[in-house]
Amino acid sequence: MTTSIKDVALLAGVSVATVSRALGNGPVSPTLRAKVEAAVVQCGYRPNLSARRLRSQHTRTVGLIVSDICNPFFTAVGRAVEDVAYRAGMRVILCNTDENPDKEAMYLRLMQEERVSGVIFAATRATADALDTAELGFPVVMIDRAGAAARCDAVLLDNRLAAAQLVEHLLERGYRRIGGLFGNTSSTGAERHAGFAEALQRAGLPVAARFVAPSAAAAQAELAAWLREAAPPEALVASNGLLLLGAAKAVRAAGVAVPQRLALAGFDNDSWTELAEPGMTVIEQPVEEIGRVAMEMLLERLRQPERPPRKVVLAGRLVARGSSLARA
Amino acid sequence: MTTSIKDVALLAGVSVATVSRALGNGPVSPTLRAKVEAAVVQCGYRPNLSARRLRSQHTRTVGLIVSDICNPFFTAVGRAVEDVAYRAGMRVILCNTDENPDKEAMYLRLMQEERVSGVIFAATRATADALDTAELGFPVVMIDRAGAAARCDAVLLDNRLAAAQLVEHLLERGYRRIGGLFGNTSSTGAERHAGFAEALQRAGLPVAARFVAPSAAAAQAELAAWLREAAPPEALVASNGLLLLGAAKAVRAAGVAVPQRLALAGFDNDSWTELAEPGMTVIEQPVEEIGRVAMEMLLERLRQPERPPRKVVLAGRLVARGSSLARA
DNA sequence: ATGGCATGAGAAAACGTTTTCAATCGATAG
DNA sequence: CTATCGATTGAAAACGTTTTCTCATGCCAT
């Protein structure tokens, strides 16, 4: 039997209401407050958060739903979310969906049962478009991927611009036959593809883009096949860290010289991109900021439920490395 | 106002007890069960987990306390823990301690307030030694680091053996002046140092070990300084993935040839170790298995609270790569 | 003096479940 | 034909809090 507020009240010689008020910030005379505090330490009382949540009707809990926390991008974002959350006295429930809409639906239902205060969500395209935030019962902040119709807060990268920047960087360095590898489940992949295609069209060049499942293995297989085709690209853009990793593995396995036979560029300044020869050219996303801002927006929304939804668009930073050296 | 079990009962024309039983696995006639299920979908009822936890007195929640989920080792372990947990109908609360004993204490207190079913814990040395699992009120499974006195379950790597393996591998390849970089906060660092030292002593060689804070930055700074000293090592063992990363950055910054001027070997088969030239020799830990087994042991312990504590010791796998090529 | 009025405290209701306890009913055994 | 038993069901208690709702007290203004 664990000790409850009743035991504390008995020990301190006051009512349970007084104990509750002393522990919270209710009006209690200094005398009784001291008595209560003494009783609390004496019997090692720990409040029961389930009871507190049930009665007070707010759980101080947020859900963080991402595809896979093992993706360094989400790892870093998640860490930032948690830091801000815990500092604000909130708990975080982490959910990995593996880009699977069924799992997304399941976890959203779970969030309802948990009566979470809100959710930070990197949704699949299908789910993002269909999301009805009104009937969900809690506010949602989208990250990384935008919802089409979803009238909710979001913090995003300027994906079109970033992808276009990569293409222009490669053009500047003298590359012409530029291929692209994009994830096929998220709106992010689509947006980056759009920026990629626009930049190439502006330059009057053909657009060679392929869509794959968002995993390193899929990217590796796709690029390996591509390199065996008749006219492989001179440079490749990969639309996220996982795909870039797969691409790097494929070129290494095929013994293709980077950047002499194939230049590489992509997204996410993961730690390996600096170490892998000759260094990967990437768009670095402000991962810590994305997580922090998302959580702050959620807290803000909880304070002002009726505030109009806001989208924060952050800029990526081009980190040029050896994988896109100027063409000889 | 969200709909409660009462509304469902009213709609179905039965008592709340019957609804509860129909939703759980109580004895209910097929007729009423069907009525209840119809009512549930009709009014979109979602059980309130806080209320359920309060009444039933088990939270179906486990805490996962690690130093930093951004460390790929813990990311992978955490993912495995969560998969097993969700499949068993349990929730996971993730806590990052940054190797800070104060944060560890704070999170343990939080776990008590959450009335968690149990905790999976990668503890600092100080905390692990002082851990009194009896007065905590929930079972603990230690991972990665052992508790000295702690009479609780644990799943660990055979650290001494693994470290010795690395040393012997380097000896075989012809290296003699072998240095080591170890984390100074965990028992794991200490154990790996022990294995490292024993292997060198068996070979009649001097032991050159340095202890640093468990971060890439600390390792990088320490090695950079070391390389400027009079007699720098010919080969270096780094006691975890972060330290190895720092070491790799240091040698790259100093323009030191690997393995010609300095061979490198370490722990954790993180994705960058394969890509970074000339490939890092590492001990691969069975990360997925560590997380899975830890969660399974916790579930087992919840079923049989009085079972004697069990320690599972897993073996690492040596992955030899270019960074420890045979000496010319 | 007297009528508010702010302040501090306790009693009791409420939060949404699960679980215990008692009751009803049909059927089966004696 | 009746007593007993098993299976369902509902009423009500319980889980540990927070939040009314009262009430007593002392103080200030009239």
XYZ file of C-alpha atoms (C1' of nucleotides) in Angstrom:
716
model
C 0.000 0.000 0.000
C 1.452 3.290 -1.043
C 0.881 6.367 1.080
C -1.780 8.769 -0.096
C -2.693 12.330 0.589
C -4.994 11.017 3.305
C -2.071 9.667 5.293
C -0.312 12.974 5.009
C -3.424 14.795 6.196
C -3.786 12.482 9.168
C -0.137 12.850 10.090
C -0.198 16.625 9.773
C -3.512 16.938 11.573
C -5.209 18.801 8.731
C -7.764 18.011 6.060
C -6.894 16.473 2.710
C -7.997 19.664 1.016
C -5.374 21.582 2.927
C -2.680 19.116 1.945
C -3.699 19.433 -1.691
C -3.596 23.189 -1.463
C -0.251 23.200 0.314
C 1.246 21.006 -2.398
C -0.265 23.062 -5.162
C -0.366 26.789 -4.822
C -3.571 27.301 -2.902
C -3.887 29.739 -0.017
C -2.558 28.056 3.104
C -1.187 29.655 6.238
C 2.566 29.305 6.702
C 2.024 27.297 9.871
C -0.023 24.567 8.241
C 2.098 24.599 5.114
C 5.132 23.792 7.238
C 3.279 21.010 9.031
C 2.212 19.504 5.726
C 5.688 19.647 4.287
C 7.089 17.946 7.364
C 4.469 15.211 7.115
C 5.216 14.736 3.425
C 8.881 14.048 3.968
C 8.189 11.975 7.047
C 5.983 9.480 5.257
C 7.696 9.758 1.883
C 4.568 10.796 0.092
C 4.546 10.884 -3.740
C 1.504 12.314 -5.497
C -0.315 9.929 -7.796
C -0.260 11.500 -11.230
C -3.041 9.300 -12.589
C -5.410 10.529 -9.895
C -4.274 14.089 -10.361
C -4.809 13.907 -14.101
C -8.206 12.306 -13.755
C -9.497 14.916 -11.381
C -7.882 17.998 -12.853
C -8.776 17.018 -16.398
C -5.492 18.010 -17.889
C -2.798 15.436 -18.385
C 0.228 17.625 -19.011
C 1.218 15.058 -21.619
C 2.044 15.486 -25.278
C 2.405 12.862 -27.966
C 5.317 12.883 -30.385
C 4.475 10.813 -33.444
C 7.242 10.274 -35.985
C 8.113 7.647 -38.524
C 11.205 6.325 -36.808
C 13.163 7.771 -33.944
C 16.261 5.997 -35.285
C 16.366 8.511 -38.132
C 18.899 11.049 -36.784
C 16.682 13.901 -37.896
C 13.845 12.743 -35.669
C 16.205 11.771 -32.895
C 17.471 15.325 -32.667
C 14.037 16.870 -33.064
C 12.680 14.530 -30.422
C 15.387 15.382 -27.980
C 14.630 19.091 -28.329
C 10.910 18.496 -27.926
C 11.490 16.551 -24.742
C 13.808 19.105 -23.241
C 11.297 21.899 -23.708
C 8.427 19.687 -22.594
C 10.005 18.493 -19.362
C 11.075 22.034 -18.562
C 7.425 23.057 -18.898
C 6.345 20.213 -16.632
C 4.987 18.065 -19.437
C 5.493 14.411 -20.247
C 6.200 13.106 -23.751
C 4.858 9.881 -25.238
C 6.891 8.757 -28.225
C 5.363 6.780 -31.100
C 7.085 5.267 -34.152
C 4.826 4.750 -37.136
C 7.286 3.428 -39.725
C 5.413 5.582 -42.261
C 2.470 3.228 -41.891
C -0.952 4.936 -41.999
C -2.548 2.152 -39.968
C -0.072 2.688 -37.174
C -0.655 6.413 -37.416
C -4.379 5.907 -36.958
C -3.772 3.543 -34.065
C -1.493 5.986 -32.275
C -3.882 8.874 -32.807
C -6.585 6.800 -31.159
C -4.187 6.019 -28.335
C -3.508 9.725 -27.898
C -7.222 10.292 -27.499
C -7.409 7.646 -24.815
C -4.478 9.230 -23.050
C -6.355 12.540 -23.245
C -3.092 14.184 -24.251
C -2.863 17.945 -24.149
C -1.597 17.947 -27.714
C 0.438 16.148 -30.339
C 3.498 16.907 -32.446
C 3.154 14.928 -35.604
C 5.285 14.096 -38.646
C 2.540 12.532 -40.687
C 2.406 10.486 -43.813
C 0.973 12.334 -46.755
C -2.272 10.356 -46.716
C -2.879 10.966 -43.031
C -1.833 14.617 -43.148
C -4.339 15.382 -45.870
C -7.194 13.609 -44.138
C -6.463 14.926 -40.667
C -9.522 16.467 -39.046
C -8.018 18.254 -36.111
C -11.421 19.377 -34.856
C -12.786 15.935 -34.080
C -9.489 14.742 -32.668
C -10.049 16.669 -29.481
C -6.526 18.004 -29.079
C -4.342 20.485 -30.974
C -1.733 19.206 -33.412
C 1.544 20.769 -34.508
C 2.782 19.279 -37.751
C 6.526 19.016 -38.229
C 8.652 18.257 -41.242
C 5.627 17.530 -43.415
C 2.747 19.906 -44.084
C -0.899 18.956 -44.063
C -2.710 20.062 -47.189
C -6.057 21.024 -45.763
C -5.145 20.690 -42.116
C -5.814 23.984 -40.427
C -3.216 23.513 -37.753
C 0.116 24.852 -36.634
C 3.222 23.627 -38.390
C 6.957 24.092 -38.400
C 8.586 23.241 -41.672
C 11.678 23.634 -43.767
C 11.540 25.663 -46.949
C 11.862 22.477 -48.947
C 11.475 23.855 -52.459
C 14.069 26.506 -51.859
C 16.488 24.082 -50.246
C 16.208 21.543 -53.047
C 16.613 24.285 -55.629
C 19.708 25.502 -53.778
C 21.269 22.076 -54.069
C 20.568 21.922 -57.780
C 21.976 25.397 -58.356
C 25.058 24.501 -56.359
C 25.610 21.460 -58.586
C 24.998 23.511 -61.727
C 27.541 26.070 -60.576
C 30.057 23.327 -60.052
C 29.622 22.263 -63.630
C 27.296 19.275 -63.398
C 24.520 18.904 -65.976
C 22.956 15.433 -65.928
C 21.514 15.675 -62.421
C 19.367 12.906 -60.978
C 17.190 12.962 -57.871
C 16.072 10.359 -55.349
C 12.935 11.237 -53.355
C 10.861 9.630 -50.622
C 7.453 8.533 -51.832
C 5.398 8.725 -48.636
C 5.741 12.275 -47.382
C 4.780 15.681 -48.665
C 8.365 16.658 -47.942
C 9.649 14.350 -50.643
C 7.126 15.849 -53.049
C 8.078 19.437 -52.198
C 11.760 18.783 -52.524
C 11.078 17.152 -55.836
C 9.164 20.243 -56.929
C 12.049 22.556 -56.042
C 14.484 20.190 -57.724
C 12.407 20.047 -60.916
C 11.824 23.805 -61.072
C 15.506 24.580 -60.756
C 16.399 22.168 -63.520
C 13.662 23.465 -65.797
C 14.807 27.045 -65.238
C 18.185 25.891 -66.503
C 16.580 24.176 -69.457
C 17.726 20.745 -68.302
C 15.784 17.480 -68.192
C 14.395 16.256 -64.869
C 15.437 12.743 -63.898
C 13.700 11.920 -60.619
C 12.906 8.608 -58.950
C 10.716 7.967 -55.967
C 11.534 5.245 -53.442
C 10.440 4.028 -50.054
C 12.066 6.208 -47.377
C 14.807 3.850 -46.246
C 18.539 3.574 -46.853
C 18.106 0.076 -48.262
C 15.576 1.168 -50.870
C 17.768 4.069 -51.958
C 20.818 1.850 -52.180
C 19.038 -0.683 -54.374
C 17.545 1.978 -56.615
C 20.827 3.789 -57.172
C 22.720 0.543 -57.747
C 20.293 -0.309 -60.540
C 20.387 3.224 -61.907
C 24.168 3.183 -62.177
C 23.998 0.083 -64.331
C 21.701 1.766 -66.857
C 22.741 3.308 -70.143
C 23.193 6.976 -69.197
C 23.645 7.291 -65.436
C 23.588 10.785 -63.922
C 26.718 12.832 -63.263
C 25.336 14.101 -59.981
C 22.681 12.905 -57.571
C 20.460 14.727 -55.088
C 19.020 12.628 -52.256
C 15.982 14.059 -50.528
C 16.836 13.056 -46.981
C 19.538 11.655 -44.742
C 18.444 8.055 -45.065
C 18.367 8.158 -48.853
C 21.743 9.895 -48.945
C 23.172 7.183 -46.733
C 21.805 4.518 -49.050
C 23.256 6.354 -52.035
C 26.658 6.587 -50.385
C 26.613 2.856 -49.711
C 25.636 2.122 -53.284
C 28.474 4.148 -54.795
C 30.953 2.611 -52.407
C 29.749 -0.893 -53.252
C 29.931 -0.139 -56.969
C 33.377 1.394 -56.652
C 32.189 4.625 -58.246
C 34.512 7.598 -57.691
C 32.931 10.570 -55.890
C 32.677 13.204 -57.246
C 34.603 12.298 -60.404
C 32.080 9.848 -61.781
C 29.153 10.797 -59.583
C 28.736 13.846 -57.406
C 26.495 13.507 -54.345
C 24.415 16.012 -52.425
C 21.494 15.668 -50.093
C 19.707 16.633 -46.927
C 20.532 16.339 -43.211
C 23.938 17.046 -41.763
C 24.179 13.712 -39.950
C 27.486 12.951 -38.295
C 28.625 10.463 -40.934
C 28.356 13.010 -43.760
C 31.353 14.876 -42.433
C 33.475 11.767 -41.950
C 32.669 9.834 -45.104
C 35.203 10.636 -47.824
C 35.217 13.038 -49.505
C 32.643 14.672 -47.211
C 29.005 14.957 -48.231
C 27.488 18.198 -49.436
C 24.217 18.648 -47.590
C 21.454 21.010 -46.609
C 21.632 21.181 -42.850
C 18.255 21.450 -41.167
C 17.963 23.385 -37.901
C 16.864 20.221 -36.098
C 17.101 21.508 -32.574
C 15.169 24.618 -33.537
C 12.462 22.622 -35.284
C 11.791 20.577 -32.168
C 12.000 23.505 -29.812
C 9.748 25.741 -31.866
C 7.215 22.966 -32.383
C 6.900 22.375 -28.660
C 6.751 26.092 -27.943
C 4.008 26.521 -30.497
C 2.072 23.723 -28.879
C 2.380 25.327 -25.449
C 1.291 28.628 -26.950
C -1.714 26.982 -28.550
C -2.730 25.436 -25.225
C -2.667 28.880 -23.698
C -4.697 30.414 -26.534
C -6.825 27.719 -28.166
C -8.516 30.146 -30.526
C -5.432 31.769 -31.986
C -5.341 31.405 -35.769
C -3.026 28.612 -36.945
C 0.514 29.608 -37.752
C 3.108 28.038 -40.044
C 6.774 28.617 -39.269
C 9.027 28.043 -42.252
C 12.712 27.718 -41.470
C 15.599 27.900 -43.889
C 18.173 25.189 -44.429
C 21.895 25.908 -44.640
C 24.036 24.636 -47.486
C 27.172 22.851 -46.291
C 29.419 22.309 -49.310
C 31.894 19.447 -49.060
C 34.004 17.304 -51.317
C 31.217 15.201 -52.780
C 30.274 18.093 -55.059
C 33.703 19.485 -55.950
C 33.838 21.551 -59.143
C 33.920 19.351 -62.186
C 37.289 18.969 -63.878
C -17.357 17.348 -22.504
C -16.019 14.037 -23.686
C -18.249 10.987 -23.645
C -17.804 8.564 -20.775
C -18.721 5.018 -20.050
C -21.922 6.369 -18.507
C -23.113 7.716 -21.848
C -22.417 4.398 -23.472
C -24.373 2.594 -20.761
C -27.319 4.937 -21.170
C -27.310 4.549 -24.923
C -27.031 0.769 -24.779
C -29.597 0.481 -22.008
C -27.281 -1.388 -19.651
C -25.333 -0.595 -16.517
C -21.853 0.909 -16.502
C -20.542 -2.297 -15.009
C -21.727 -4.218 -18.028
C -20.069 -1.765 -20.392
C -16.835 -2.089 -18.488
C -17.042 -5.860 -18.644
C -17.910 -5.878 -22.321
C -14.905 -3.697 -23.084
C -12.619 -5.768 -20.916
C -12.985 -9.502 -20.890
C -15.669 -9.959 -18.279
C -18.579 -12.381 -18.673
C -21.246 -10.684 -20.776
C -23.951 -12.255 -22.898
C -23.449 -11.931 -26.652
C -26.639 -9.899 -26.931
C -25.533 -7.184 -24.539
C -21.991 -7.245 -25.808
C -23.278 -6.425 -29.288
C -25.456 -3.628 -27.948
C -22.512 -2.148 -26.082
C -20.248 -2.311 -29.074
C -22.856 -0.602 -31.226
C -23.268 2.144 -28.632
C -19.500 2.579 -28.401
C -19.100 3.257 -32.101
C -22.258 5.349 -32.221
C -21.083 7.847 -29.646
C -17.376 7.536 -30.471
C -16.444 6.509 -26.972
C -12.747 6.410 -25.990
C -11.806 4.968 -22.602
C -10.008 7.348 -20.284
C -6.670 5.756 -19.464
C -6.041 7.961 -16.448
C -9.239 6.760 -14.821
C -8.528 3.192 -15.773
C -5.029 3.375 -14.330
C -6.208 4.990 -11.139
C -8.840 2.405 -10.455
C -7.046 -0.698 -11.635
C -3.825 0.280 -9.891
C -1.570 -0.749 -12.697
C -0.396 1.800 -15.199
C 0.936 -0.424 -17.960
C 3.721 2.129 -18.303
C 7.460 1.685 -18.196
C 10.170 4.294 -17.894
C 13.237 4.241 -20.102
C 16.010 6.302 -18.557
C 19.161 6.804 -20.607
C 21.858 9.409 -20.829
C 20.964 10.719 -24.261
C 18.663 9.277 -26.860
C 20.749 11.026 -29.529
C 23.507 8.489 -28.925
C 22.819 5.947 -31.689
C 23.332 3.099 -29.254
C 20.490 4.288 -27.066
C 18.376 5.249 -30.045
C 18.442 1.697 -31.318
C 17.970 0.175 -27.883
C 15.085 2.538 -27.231
C 13.373 1.683 -30.452
C 13.512 -2.024 -29.617
C 12.208 -1.399 -26.116
C 9.274 0.546 -27.479
C 8.372 -2.022 -30.076
C 8.189 -4.787 -27.512
C 6.410 -2.559 -25.019
C 3.677 -1.359 -27.367
C 3.143 -4.891 -28.565
C 2.553 -5.892 -24.951
C 0.106 -3.030 -24.485
C 2.503 -0.892 -22.483
C 3.454 2.753 -22.786
C 7.031 4.052 -22.606
C 8.159 7.269 -20.965
C 11.571 8.360 -22.193
C 13.976 10.338 -20.031
C 17.367 11.813 -20.933
C 19.711 12.332 -18.009
C 22.832 13.624 -19.756
C 24.820 11.471 -17.310
C 23.750 13.859 -14.573
C 22.986 12.174 -11.212
C 20.650 14.984 -10.205
C 18.548 14.438 -13.288
C 18.626 10.719 -12.631
C 17.249 11.244 -9.151
C 14.608 13.622 -10.467
C 13.433 11.170 -13.096
C 13.329 8.294 -10.637
C 11.075 10.402 -8.448
C 8.934 11.177 -11.458
C 8.666 7.462 -12.208
C 7.355 6.927 -8.694
C 4.725 9.580 -9.187
C 3.735 7.994 -12.464
C 3.424 4.693 -10.575
C 5.209 3.017 -13.471
C 5.141 -0.754 -13.703
C 8.910 -0.771 -14.053
C 11.969 1.006 -15.372
C 14.752 0.221 -17.800
C 17.754 2.178 -16.708
C 21.220 2.983 -18.033
C 22.533 4.552 -14.871
C 25.542 6.582 -13.980
C 28.023 4.730 -11.858
C 27.197 6.737 -8.750
C 23.473 6.145 -9.068
C 23.806 2.493 -10.009
C 25.837 1.736 -6.909
C 23.465 3.558 -4.586
C 20.265 2.236 -6.139
C 17.929 0.736 -3.569
C 15.439 -1.061 -5.730
C 13.384 -2.147 -2.725
C 12.299 1.302 -1.629
C 11.765 2.472 -5.190
C 8.509 0.557 -5.431
C 9.012 -0.793 -8.927
C 11.368 -3.297 -10.560
C 14.392 -2.055 -12.491
C 16.248 -3.646 -15.379
C 19.704 -2.177 -15.794
C 21.090 -1.944 -19.294
C 24.542 -1.219 -20.608
C 25.879 -0.486 -17.164
C 25.823 -2.842 -14.185
C 24.894 -1.873 -10.675
C 27.479 -2.952 -8.131
C 25.284 -3.876 -5.222
C 21.967 -3.543 -7.004
C 20.151 -6.834 -6.745
C 18.200 -6.376 -9.943
C 17.920 -7.736 -13.452
C 20.387 -6.534 -16.037
C 21.334 -7.034 -19.652
C 24.909 -6.202 -20.424
C 27.691 -6.619 -22.893
C 30.725 -8.681 -21.961
C 32.752 -5.512 -21.812
C 36.063 -6.891 -20.557
C 36.095 -9.573 -23.206
C 35.161 -7.156 -25.969
C 37.815 -4.642 -25.013
C 40.412 -7.399 -24.768
C 39.370 -8.627 -28.205
C 40.040 -5.217 -29.654
C 43.477 -5.062 -28.064
C 44.366 -8.550 -29.258
C 43.191 -7.662 -32.735
C 45.508 -4.667 -32.751
C 48.386 -6.723 -31.364
C 47.888 -9.293 -34.095
C 48.017 -6.559 -36.688
C 51.379 -5.511 -35.366
C 50.582 -2.497 -33.190
C 52.405 -2.139 -29.886
C 52.006 1.350 -28.421
C 48.247 1.147 -27.865
C 46.339 3.923 -26.157
C 42.792 3.914 -24.817
C 40.091 6.542 -24.360
C 37.393 5.694 -21.815
C 34.227 7.327 -20.495
C 34.562 8.457 -16.893
C 30.964 8.288 -15.708
C 29.805 4.746 -16.311
C 30.782 1.328 -15.061
C 30.964 0.335 -18.697
C 33.913 2.629 -19.293
C 35.610 1.121 -16.257
C 35.000 -2.456 -17.355
C 36.222 -1.843 -20.846
C 39.303 -0.230 -19.376
C 39.866 -3.303 -17.240
C 39.686 -5.628 -20.240
C 41.928 -3.286 -22.178
C 44.519 -3.165 -19.396
C 44.499 -6.910 -18.770
C 45.089 -7.718 -22.412
C 48.007 -5.322 -22.609
C 49.526 -6.618 -19.398
C 49.234 -10.191 -20.615
C 51.284 -9.056 -23.591
C 53.765 -7.345 -21.326
C 52.978 -3.939 -22.736
C 52.413 -0.647 -20.897
C 48.864 0.604 -20.382
C 48.193 4.105 -21.648
C 44.608 4.968 -20.776
C 42.826 8.281 -20.431
C 39.370 8.971 -19.049
C 37.168 11.694 -20.463
C 33.606 12.942 -20.262
C 31.416 10.758 -22.492
C 31.035 13.112 -25.441
C 32.534 13.364 -28.895
C 33.806 16.856 -28.150
C 35.705 15.753 -25.046
C 37.278 12.841 -26.890
C 38.265 15.029 -29.794
C 39.960 17.566 -27.537
C 41.748 14.897 -25.514
C 43.100 13.059 -28.547
C 44.132 16.282 -30.265
C 46.231 17.127 -27.234
C 47.572 13.594 -26.957
C 48.761 13.598 -30.557
C 50.832 16.691 -29.875
C 52.677 15.011 -27.019
C 56.105 13.430 -27.178
C 55.282 9.784 -27.832
C 51.756 9.498 -29.215
C 50.252 6.002 -29.533
C 50.378 3.941 -32.716
C 46.857 2.708 -32.186
C 43.867 3.922 -30.209
C 40.907 2.138 -28.653
C 37.801 4.262 -27.974
C 35.377 2.862 -25.451
C 32.164 3.882 -27.165
C 30.678 5.279 -30.355
C 30.740 8.888 -29.237
C 34.387 8.760 -28.214
C 35.314 7.003 -31.444
C 33.531 9.711 -33.386
C 35.454 12.374 -31.518
C 38.693 10.512 -32.170
C 37.938 10.265 -35.874
C 37.300 13.991 -36.021
C 40.528 14.718 -34.196
C 42.682 12.650 -36.557
C 40.972 14.164 -39.557
C 41.522 17.686 -38.222
C 45.173 16.941 -37.465
C 45.691 15.382 -40.869
C 46.928 12.153 -39.305
C 46.946 9.161 -41.678
C 44.787 6.204 -40.566
C 46.014 3.564 -39.981
C 49.563 4.436 -41.060
C 50.294 6.917 -38.289
C 47.436 5.960 -35.989
C 45.206 2.929 -36.112
C 41.689 3.309 -34.705
C 39.297 0.828 -33.139
C 36.305 1.218 -30.902
C 32.787 0.288 -29.940
C 29.414 0.594 -31.671
C 28.840 -0.140 -35.334
C 27.178 3.215 -36.029
C 26.406 3.956 -39.641
C 29.253 6.431 -40.080
C 31.900 3.864 -39.113
C 31.348 1.989 -42.341
C 31.415 5.083 -44.529
C 34.297 7.014 -42.984
C 37.546 6.162 -44.763
C 39.170 3.775 -44.356
C 36.308 2.151 -42.413
C 36.373 1.886 -38.641
C 37.151 -1.351 -36.848
C 34.536 -1.762 -34.127
C 32.896 -4.107 -31.694
C 29.285 -4.252 -32.783
C 26.816 -4.492 -29.944
C 23.564 -6.393 -30.454
C 21.579 -3.222 -29.855
C 18.216 -4.490 -30.959
C 18.634 -7.587 -28.820
C 19.678 -5.580 -25.777
C 16.511 -3.510 -25.911
C 14.249 -6.427 -26.677
C 15.673 -8.663 -23.969
C 15.575 -5.863 -21.408
C 11.885 -5.248 -22.032
C 11.128 -8.966 -22.039
C 12.925 -9.394 -18.740
C 10.895 -6.570 -17.279
C 7.637 -8.160 -18.421
C 8.800 -11.464 -16.973
C 9.621 -9.813 -13.665
C 6.163 -8.233 -13.526
C 4.668 -11.672 -13.937
C 6.906 -13.197 -11.275
C 7.976 -10.514 -8.816
C 9.828 -12.932 -6.577
C 11.981 -14.575 -9.201
C 15.689 -14.254 -8.352
C 17.413 -11.482 -10.311
C 19.067 -12.496 -13.540
C 21.913 -10.946 -15.488
C 22.095 -11.549 -19.231
C 25.534 -11.008 -20.691
C 25.689 -10.702 -24.458
C 28.752 -10.925 -26.657
C 29.955 -8.234 -29.026
C 31.053 -8.972 -32.578
C 34.354 -7.738 -33.945
C 33.973 -5.965 -37.285
C 37.460 -5.481 -38.734
C 37.845 -2.636 -41.202
C 40.579 -0.523 -42.708
C 41.318 1.589 -39.661
C 43.279 -1.301 -38.157
C 44.973 -2.727 -41.236
C 48.087 -4.794 -40.582
C 51.089 -2.626 -39.922
C 53.532 -2.255 -42.801
C -21.675 48.254 17.479
C -22.844 46.216 13.034
C -22.651 44.794 8.421
C -19.910 43.246 4.812
C -15.677 41.049 3.275
C -11.450 38.865 2.651
C -9.041 34.872 4.325
C -8.140 30.234 5.680
C -9.911 25.818 6.581
C -12.780 21.468 6.354
C -16.610 18.497 4.355
C -18.031 16.571 0.527
C -18.636 16.148 -4.403
C -16.567 14.996 -8.588
C -13.352 12.950 -12.151
C -14.207 7.955 -15.139
C -13.125 3.792 -14.438
C -12.886 -1.302 -12.238
C -14.265 -4.356 -8.865
C -16.956 -6.181 -5.136
C -21.269 -7.522 -3.563
C -25.742 -8.829 -3.899
C -29.530 -10.240 -6.652
C -32.102 -12.410 -10.388
C -33.001 -16.095 -13.381
C -33.038 -20.582 -15.622
C -31.706 -25.007 -15.153
C -30.225 -29.085 -13.047
C -29.982 -32.489 -9.404
C -32.112 -34.863 -5.687
C -41.410 -30.235 -6.744
C -37.874 -27.855 -4.482
C -33.235 -26.628 -3.263
C -28.973 -25.438 -5.234
C -25.864 -23.874 -8.487
C -23.826 -21.227 -12.318
C -24.155 -17.538 -15.181
C -25.348 -12.646 -15.934
C -26.419 -8.355 -14.400
C -26.875 -3.960 -11.719
C -25.912 -1.009 -7.566
C -22.552 0.868 -5.162
C -17.912 1.293 -3.359
C -13.352 2.377 -4.305
C -9.072 4.371 -6.540
C -6.354 9.360 -4.982
C -6.694 13.501 -6.274
C -8.706 18.593 -7.095
C -12.308 21.628 -6.688
C -16.461 23.386 -5.169
C -19.257 24.785 -1.317
C -19.737 26.125 3.425
C -18.425 28.051 7.350
C -15.863 30.412 10.962
C -12.882 34.084 12.013
C -11.034 38.611 12.252
C -10.793 43.120 10.201
C -12.283 47.331 8.209
C -15.596 50.800 7.131
C -19.756 52.779 8.367
